mmCIF file of C-alpha atoms in Angstrom:
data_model
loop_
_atom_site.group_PDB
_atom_site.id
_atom_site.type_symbol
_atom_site.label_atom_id
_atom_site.label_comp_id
_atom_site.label_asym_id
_atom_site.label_seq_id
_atom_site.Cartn_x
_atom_site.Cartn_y
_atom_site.Cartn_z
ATOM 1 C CA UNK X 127 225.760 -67.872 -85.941
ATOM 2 C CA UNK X 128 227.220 -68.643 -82.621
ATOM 3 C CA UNK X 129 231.074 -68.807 -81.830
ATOM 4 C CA UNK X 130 232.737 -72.125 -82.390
ATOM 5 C CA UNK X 131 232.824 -73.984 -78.880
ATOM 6 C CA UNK X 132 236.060 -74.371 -77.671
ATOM 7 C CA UNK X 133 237.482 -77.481 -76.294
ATOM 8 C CA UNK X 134 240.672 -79.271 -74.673
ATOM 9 C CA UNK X 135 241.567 -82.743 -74.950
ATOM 10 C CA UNK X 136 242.200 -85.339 -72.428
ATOM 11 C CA UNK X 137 243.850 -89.121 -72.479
ATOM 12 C CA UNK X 138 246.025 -91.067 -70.484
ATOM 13 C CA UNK X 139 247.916 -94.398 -69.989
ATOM 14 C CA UNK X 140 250.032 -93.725 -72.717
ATOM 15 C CA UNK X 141 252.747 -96.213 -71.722
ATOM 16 C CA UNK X 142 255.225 -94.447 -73.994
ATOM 17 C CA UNK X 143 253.051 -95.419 -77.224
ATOM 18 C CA UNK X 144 251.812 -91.741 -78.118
ATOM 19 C CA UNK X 145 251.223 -92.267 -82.204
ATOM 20 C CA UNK X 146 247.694 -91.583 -82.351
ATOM 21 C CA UNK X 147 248.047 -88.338 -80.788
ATOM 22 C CA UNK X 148 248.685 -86.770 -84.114
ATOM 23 C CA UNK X 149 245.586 -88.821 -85.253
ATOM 24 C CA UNK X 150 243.289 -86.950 -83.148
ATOM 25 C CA UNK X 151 241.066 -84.598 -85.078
ATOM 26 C CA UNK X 152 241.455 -80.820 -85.063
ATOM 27 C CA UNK X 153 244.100 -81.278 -82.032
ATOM 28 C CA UNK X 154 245.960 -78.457 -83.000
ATOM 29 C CA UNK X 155 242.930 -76.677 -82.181
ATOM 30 C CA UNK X 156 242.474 -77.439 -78.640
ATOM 31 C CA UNK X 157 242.935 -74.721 -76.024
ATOM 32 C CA UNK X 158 245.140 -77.728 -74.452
ATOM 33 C CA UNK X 159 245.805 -81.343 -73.628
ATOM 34 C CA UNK X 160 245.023 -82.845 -70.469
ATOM 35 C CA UNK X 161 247.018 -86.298 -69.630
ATOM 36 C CA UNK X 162 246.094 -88.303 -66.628
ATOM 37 C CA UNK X 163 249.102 -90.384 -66.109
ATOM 38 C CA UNK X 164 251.283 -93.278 -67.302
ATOM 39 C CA UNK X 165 253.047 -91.392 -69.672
ATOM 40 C CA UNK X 166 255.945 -94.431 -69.496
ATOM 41 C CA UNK X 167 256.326 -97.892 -68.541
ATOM 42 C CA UNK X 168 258.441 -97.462 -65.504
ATOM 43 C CA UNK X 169 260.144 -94.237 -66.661
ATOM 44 C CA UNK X 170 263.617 -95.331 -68.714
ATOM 45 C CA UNK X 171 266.145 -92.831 -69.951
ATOM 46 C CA UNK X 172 264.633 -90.625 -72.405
ATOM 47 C CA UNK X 173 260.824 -91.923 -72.575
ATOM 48 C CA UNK X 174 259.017 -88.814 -70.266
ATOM 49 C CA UNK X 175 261.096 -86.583 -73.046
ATOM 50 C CA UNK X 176 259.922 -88.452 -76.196
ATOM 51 C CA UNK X 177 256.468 -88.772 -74.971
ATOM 52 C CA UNK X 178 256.544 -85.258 -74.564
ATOM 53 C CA UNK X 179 257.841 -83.988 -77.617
ATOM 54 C CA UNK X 180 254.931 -86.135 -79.997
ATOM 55 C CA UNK X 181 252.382 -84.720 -77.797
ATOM 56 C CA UNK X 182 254.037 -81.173 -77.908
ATOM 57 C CA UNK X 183 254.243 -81.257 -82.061
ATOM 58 C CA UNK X 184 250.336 -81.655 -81.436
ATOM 59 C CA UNK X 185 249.404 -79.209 -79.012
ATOM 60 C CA UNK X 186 251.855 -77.658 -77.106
ATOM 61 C CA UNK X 187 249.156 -76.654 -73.947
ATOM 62 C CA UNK X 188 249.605 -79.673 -71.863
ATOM 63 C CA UNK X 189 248.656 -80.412 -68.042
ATOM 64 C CA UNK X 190 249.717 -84.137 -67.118
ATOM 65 C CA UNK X 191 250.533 -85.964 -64.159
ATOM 66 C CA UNK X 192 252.434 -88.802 -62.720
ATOM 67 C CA UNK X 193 250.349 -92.256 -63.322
ATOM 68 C CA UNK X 194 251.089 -95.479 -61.525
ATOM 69 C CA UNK X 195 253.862 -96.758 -63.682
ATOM 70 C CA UNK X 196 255.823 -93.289 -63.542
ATOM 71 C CA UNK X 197 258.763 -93.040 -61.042
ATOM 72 C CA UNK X 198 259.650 -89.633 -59.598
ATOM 73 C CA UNK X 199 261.540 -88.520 -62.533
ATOM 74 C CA UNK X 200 258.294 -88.346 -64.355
ATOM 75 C CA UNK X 201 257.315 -86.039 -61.708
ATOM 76 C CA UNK X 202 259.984 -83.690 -61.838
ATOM 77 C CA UNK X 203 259.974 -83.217 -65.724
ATOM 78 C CA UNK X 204 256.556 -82.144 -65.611
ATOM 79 C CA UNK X 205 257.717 -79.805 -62.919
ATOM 80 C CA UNK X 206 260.286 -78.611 -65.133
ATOM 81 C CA UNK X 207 257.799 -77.643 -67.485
ATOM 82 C CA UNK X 208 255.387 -76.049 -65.504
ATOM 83 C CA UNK X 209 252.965 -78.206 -66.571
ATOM 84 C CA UNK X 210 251.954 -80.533 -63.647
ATOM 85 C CA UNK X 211 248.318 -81.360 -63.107
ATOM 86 C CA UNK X 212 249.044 -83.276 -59.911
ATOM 87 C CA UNK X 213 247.496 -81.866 -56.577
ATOM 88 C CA UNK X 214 246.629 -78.377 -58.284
ATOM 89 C CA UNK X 215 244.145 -76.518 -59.789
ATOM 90 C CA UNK X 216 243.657 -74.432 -63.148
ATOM 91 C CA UNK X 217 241.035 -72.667 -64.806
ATOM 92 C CA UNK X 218 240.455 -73.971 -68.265
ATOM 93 C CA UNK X 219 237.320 -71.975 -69.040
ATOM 94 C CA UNK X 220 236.060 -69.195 -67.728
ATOM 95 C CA UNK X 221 234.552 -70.439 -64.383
ATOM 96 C CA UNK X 222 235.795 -73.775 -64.656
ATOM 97 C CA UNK X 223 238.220 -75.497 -63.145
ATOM 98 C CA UNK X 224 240.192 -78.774 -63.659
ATOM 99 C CA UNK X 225 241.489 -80.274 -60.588
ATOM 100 C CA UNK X 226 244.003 -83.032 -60.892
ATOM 101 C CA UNK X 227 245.838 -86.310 -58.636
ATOM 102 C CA UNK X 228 247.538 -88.678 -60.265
ATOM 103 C CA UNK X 229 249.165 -91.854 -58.841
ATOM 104 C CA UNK X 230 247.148 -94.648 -58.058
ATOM 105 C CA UNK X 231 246.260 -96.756 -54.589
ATOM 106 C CA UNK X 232 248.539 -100.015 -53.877
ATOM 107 C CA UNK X 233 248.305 -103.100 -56.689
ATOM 108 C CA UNK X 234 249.947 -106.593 -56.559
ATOM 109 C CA UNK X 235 252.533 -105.367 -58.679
ATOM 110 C CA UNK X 236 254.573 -102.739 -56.573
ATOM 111 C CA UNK X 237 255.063 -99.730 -59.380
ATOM 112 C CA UNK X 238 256.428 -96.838 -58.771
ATOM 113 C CA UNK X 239 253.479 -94.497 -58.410
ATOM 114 C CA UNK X 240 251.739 -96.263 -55.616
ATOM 115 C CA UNK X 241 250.275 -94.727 -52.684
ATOM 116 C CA UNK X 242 248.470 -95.615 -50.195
ATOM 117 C CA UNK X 243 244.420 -95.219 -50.370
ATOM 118 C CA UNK X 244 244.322 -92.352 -47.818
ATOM 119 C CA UNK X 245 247.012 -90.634 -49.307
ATOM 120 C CA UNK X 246 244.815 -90.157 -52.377
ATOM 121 C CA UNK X 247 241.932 -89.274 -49.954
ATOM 122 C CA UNK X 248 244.403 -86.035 -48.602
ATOM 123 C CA UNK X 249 246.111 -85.324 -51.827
ATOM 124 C CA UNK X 250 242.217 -84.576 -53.235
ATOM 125 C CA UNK X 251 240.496 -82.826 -49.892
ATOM 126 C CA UNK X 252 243.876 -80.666 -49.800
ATOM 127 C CA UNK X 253 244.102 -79.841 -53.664
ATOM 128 C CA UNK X 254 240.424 -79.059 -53.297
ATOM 129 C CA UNK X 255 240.767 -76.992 -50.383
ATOM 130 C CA UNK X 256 242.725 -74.580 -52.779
ATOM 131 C CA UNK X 257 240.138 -74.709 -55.758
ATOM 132 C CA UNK X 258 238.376 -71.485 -54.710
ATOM 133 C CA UNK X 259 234.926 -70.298 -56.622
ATOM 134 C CA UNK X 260 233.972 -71.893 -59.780
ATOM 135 C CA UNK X 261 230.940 -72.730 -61.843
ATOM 136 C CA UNK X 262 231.762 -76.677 -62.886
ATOM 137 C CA UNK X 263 234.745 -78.359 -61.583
ATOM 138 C CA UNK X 264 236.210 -80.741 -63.751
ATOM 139 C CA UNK X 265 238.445 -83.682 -61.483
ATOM 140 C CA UNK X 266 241.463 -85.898 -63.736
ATOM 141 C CA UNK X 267 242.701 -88.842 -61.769
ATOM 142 C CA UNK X 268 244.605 -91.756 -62.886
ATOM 143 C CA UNK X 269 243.172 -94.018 -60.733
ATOM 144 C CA UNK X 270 239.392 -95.378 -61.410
ATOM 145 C CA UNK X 271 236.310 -94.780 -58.800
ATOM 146 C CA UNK X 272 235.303 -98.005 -56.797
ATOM 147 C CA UNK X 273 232.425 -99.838 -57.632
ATOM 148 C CA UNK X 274 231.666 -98.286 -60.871
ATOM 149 C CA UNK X 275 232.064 -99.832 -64.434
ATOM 150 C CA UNK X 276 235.389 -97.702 -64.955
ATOM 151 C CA UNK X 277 237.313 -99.890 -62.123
ATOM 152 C CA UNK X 278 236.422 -103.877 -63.333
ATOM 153 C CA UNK X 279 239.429 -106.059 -64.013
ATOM 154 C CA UNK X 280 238.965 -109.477 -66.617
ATOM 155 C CA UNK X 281 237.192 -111.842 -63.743
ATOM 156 C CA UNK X 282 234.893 -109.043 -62.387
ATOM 157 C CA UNK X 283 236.080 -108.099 -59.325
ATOM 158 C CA UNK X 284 236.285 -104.054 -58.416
ATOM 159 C CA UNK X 285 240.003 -102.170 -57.971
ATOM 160 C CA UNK X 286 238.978 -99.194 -57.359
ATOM 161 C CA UNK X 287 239.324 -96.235 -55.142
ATOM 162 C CA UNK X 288 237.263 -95.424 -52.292
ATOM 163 C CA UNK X 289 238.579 -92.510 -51.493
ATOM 164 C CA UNK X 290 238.297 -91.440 -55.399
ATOM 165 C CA UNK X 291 234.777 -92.784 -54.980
ATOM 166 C CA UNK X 292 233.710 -90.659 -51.887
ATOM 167 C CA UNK X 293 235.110 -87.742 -53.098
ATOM 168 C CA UNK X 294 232.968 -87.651 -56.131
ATOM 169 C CA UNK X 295 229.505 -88.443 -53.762
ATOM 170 C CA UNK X 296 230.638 -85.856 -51.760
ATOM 171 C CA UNK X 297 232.090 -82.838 -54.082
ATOM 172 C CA UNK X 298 229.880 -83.603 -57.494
ATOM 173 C CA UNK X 299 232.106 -82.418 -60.085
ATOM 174 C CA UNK X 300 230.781 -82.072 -63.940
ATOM 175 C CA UNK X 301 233.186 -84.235 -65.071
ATOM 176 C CA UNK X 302 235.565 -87.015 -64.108
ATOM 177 C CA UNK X 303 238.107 -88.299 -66.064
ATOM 178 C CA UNK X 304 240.018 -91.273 -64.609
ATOM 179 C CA UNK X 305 242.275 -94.163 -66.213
ATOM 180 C CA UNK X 306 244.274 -96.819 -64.896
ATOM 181 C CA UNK X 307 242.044 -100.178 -65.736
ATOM 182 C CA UNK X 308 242.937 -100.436 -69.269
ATOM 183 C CA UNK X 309 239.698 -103.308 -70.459
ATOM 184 C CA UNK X 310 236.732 -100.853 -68.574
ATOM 185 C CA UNK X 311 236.864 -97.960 -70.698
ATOM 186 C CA UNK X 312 233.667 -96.624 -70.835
ATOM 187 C CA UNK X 313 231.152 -93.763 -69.254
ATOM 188 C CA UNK X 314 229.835 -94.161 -66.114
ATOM 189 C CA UNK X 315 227.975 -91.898 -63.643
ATOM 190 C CA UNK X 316 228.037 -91.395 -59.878
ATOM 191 C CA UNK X 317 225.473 -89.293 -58.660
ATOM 192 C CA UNK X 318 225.148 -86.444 -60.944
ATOM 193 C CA UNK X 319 229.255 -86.821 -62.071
ATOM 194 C CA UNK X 320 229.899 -88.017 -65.349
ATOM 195 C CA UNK X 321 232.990 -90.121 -65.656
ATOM 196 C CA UNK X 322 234.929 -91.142 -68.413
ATOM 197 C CA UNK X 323 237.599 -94.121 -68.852
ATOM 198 C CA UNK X 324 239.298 -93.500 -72.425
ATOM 199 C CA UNK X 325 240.972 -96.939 -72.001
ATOM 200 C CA UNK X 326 244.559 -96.418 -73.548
ATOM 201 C CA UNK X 327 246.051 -94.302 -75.785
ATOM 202 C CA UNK X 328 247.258 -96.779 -78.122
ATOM 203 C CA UNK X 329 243.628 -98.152 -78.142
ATOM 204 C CA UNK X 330 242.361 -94.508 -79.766
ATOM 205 C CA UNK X 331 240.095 -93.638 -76.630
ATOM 206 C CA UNK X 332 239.903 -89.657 -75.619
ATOM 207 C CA UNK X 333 237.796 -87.283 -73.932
ATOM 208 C CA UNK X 334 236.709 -83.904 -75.751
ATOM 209 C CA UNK X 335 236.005 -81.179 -73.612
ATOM 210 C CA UNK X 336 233.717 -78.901 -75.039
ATOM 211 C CA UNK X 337 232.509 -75.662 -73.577
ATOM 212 C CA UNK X 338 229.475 -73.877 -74.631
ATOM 213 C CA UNK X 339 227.566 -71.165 -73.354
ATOM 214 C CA UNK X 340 229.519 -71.484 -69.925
ATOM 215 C CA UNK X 341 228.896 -75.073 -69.538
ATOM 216 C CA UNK X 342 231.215 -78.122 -69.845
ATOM 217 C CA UNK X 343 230.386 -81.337 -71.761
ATOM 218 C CA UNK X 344 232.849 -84.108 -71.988
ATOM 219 C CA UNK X 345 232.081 -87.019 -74.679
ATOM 220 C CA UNK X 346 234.208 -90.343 -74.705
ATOM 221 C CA UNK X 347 235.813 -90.215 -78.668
ATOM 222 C CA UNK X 348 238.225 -92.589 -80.538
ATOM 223 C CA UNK X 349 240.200 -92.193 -83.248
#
């Protein structure tokens, strides 16, 4: 019999409604927990913290980053904890990597976590830059690839990134796991890059991460 594959678990726009987490099956047995962004709605007193803690009674491994609708302070915590995902790279499996950006390009609604579409474009050629050698790269953003099914708001049109978009054509990686448009959850591919929308958290929607034999699959779940 083989060894049991091993496996982290990713999900994002929690929006400071983390219940499920602890609904998630066997994820006390994850190597770690991956979180995209939009931990809070706008970052109050106390909600980065109390996200934290019912994800941390789960799994205490956690890489997350700063979504749209997280101020600074969001930021900083995650800092503080040595757990930011945003613009850096870690090695989740022997010869592969997970490369994170969080934030998301401009909306009509002016959050907090808004940047400018070429400001995603450096953050991900300069965290790249810094990824080194690696078998299968693995890429977390909280914003959605344009033109894909992951990025279409109620009405049809495309929100997307371009400069998430034309990173993927041109880098390839395994597996993408983006967030952001809440009602196009879903898998999607671009070229040979799978990418995953879990939708939100309060939804049920997560990726597994499963490696086996040196190779990464990721499978869209919910609880």
């Amino acid at each position: 019999m083989g060894e049991t594959p091993k496996f982290w678990i990713a999900f994002g726009d929690i929006h400071q409604s983390a219940a499920l987490v602890s609904r998630i099956p066997e994820i006390d047995q994850a190597e770690g927990i991956i979180i995209t962004g939009d931990l809070t709605n706008l970052s109050p007193d106390g909600a980065v913290e109390k996200v934290w803690e019912t994800v941390a009674s789960a799994n205490p491994n956690i890489l997350a980053q700063r979504g749209n609708m997280d101020r600074e302070n969001v930021n900083s915590f995650l800092d503080g904890k040595n757990a930011n995902l945003h613009c850096s790279v870690h090695e989740i499996f022997p010869g592969i990597k997970l490369m994170g950006v969080g934030c998301s390009m401009t909306t009509p609604f002016a959050t907090p976590g808004e940047v400018s579409d070429s400001q995603l474009a450096q953050w991900l050629d300069e965290t790249y830059a810094t990824a080194g050698d690696y078998k299968q790269l693995v890429l977390a953003v909280h914003d959605t690839p344009k033109d894909s099914k992951l990025d279409v708001i109620n009405g049809g049109a495309h929100v997307g990134s371009a400069a998430i978009r034309a990173f993927i054509e041109k880098v390839q990686p395994s597996v993408v796991i983006c967030g952001h448009i809440h009602e196009a959850s879903g898998t999607d591919y671009i070229g040979n890059s799978k990418i995953i929308n879990p939708g939100m958290l309060s939804e049920g929607g997560y990726v597994l991460l499963t490696e086996t034999d040196g190779n990464i699959e990721a499978t869209l779940k919910k609880v």
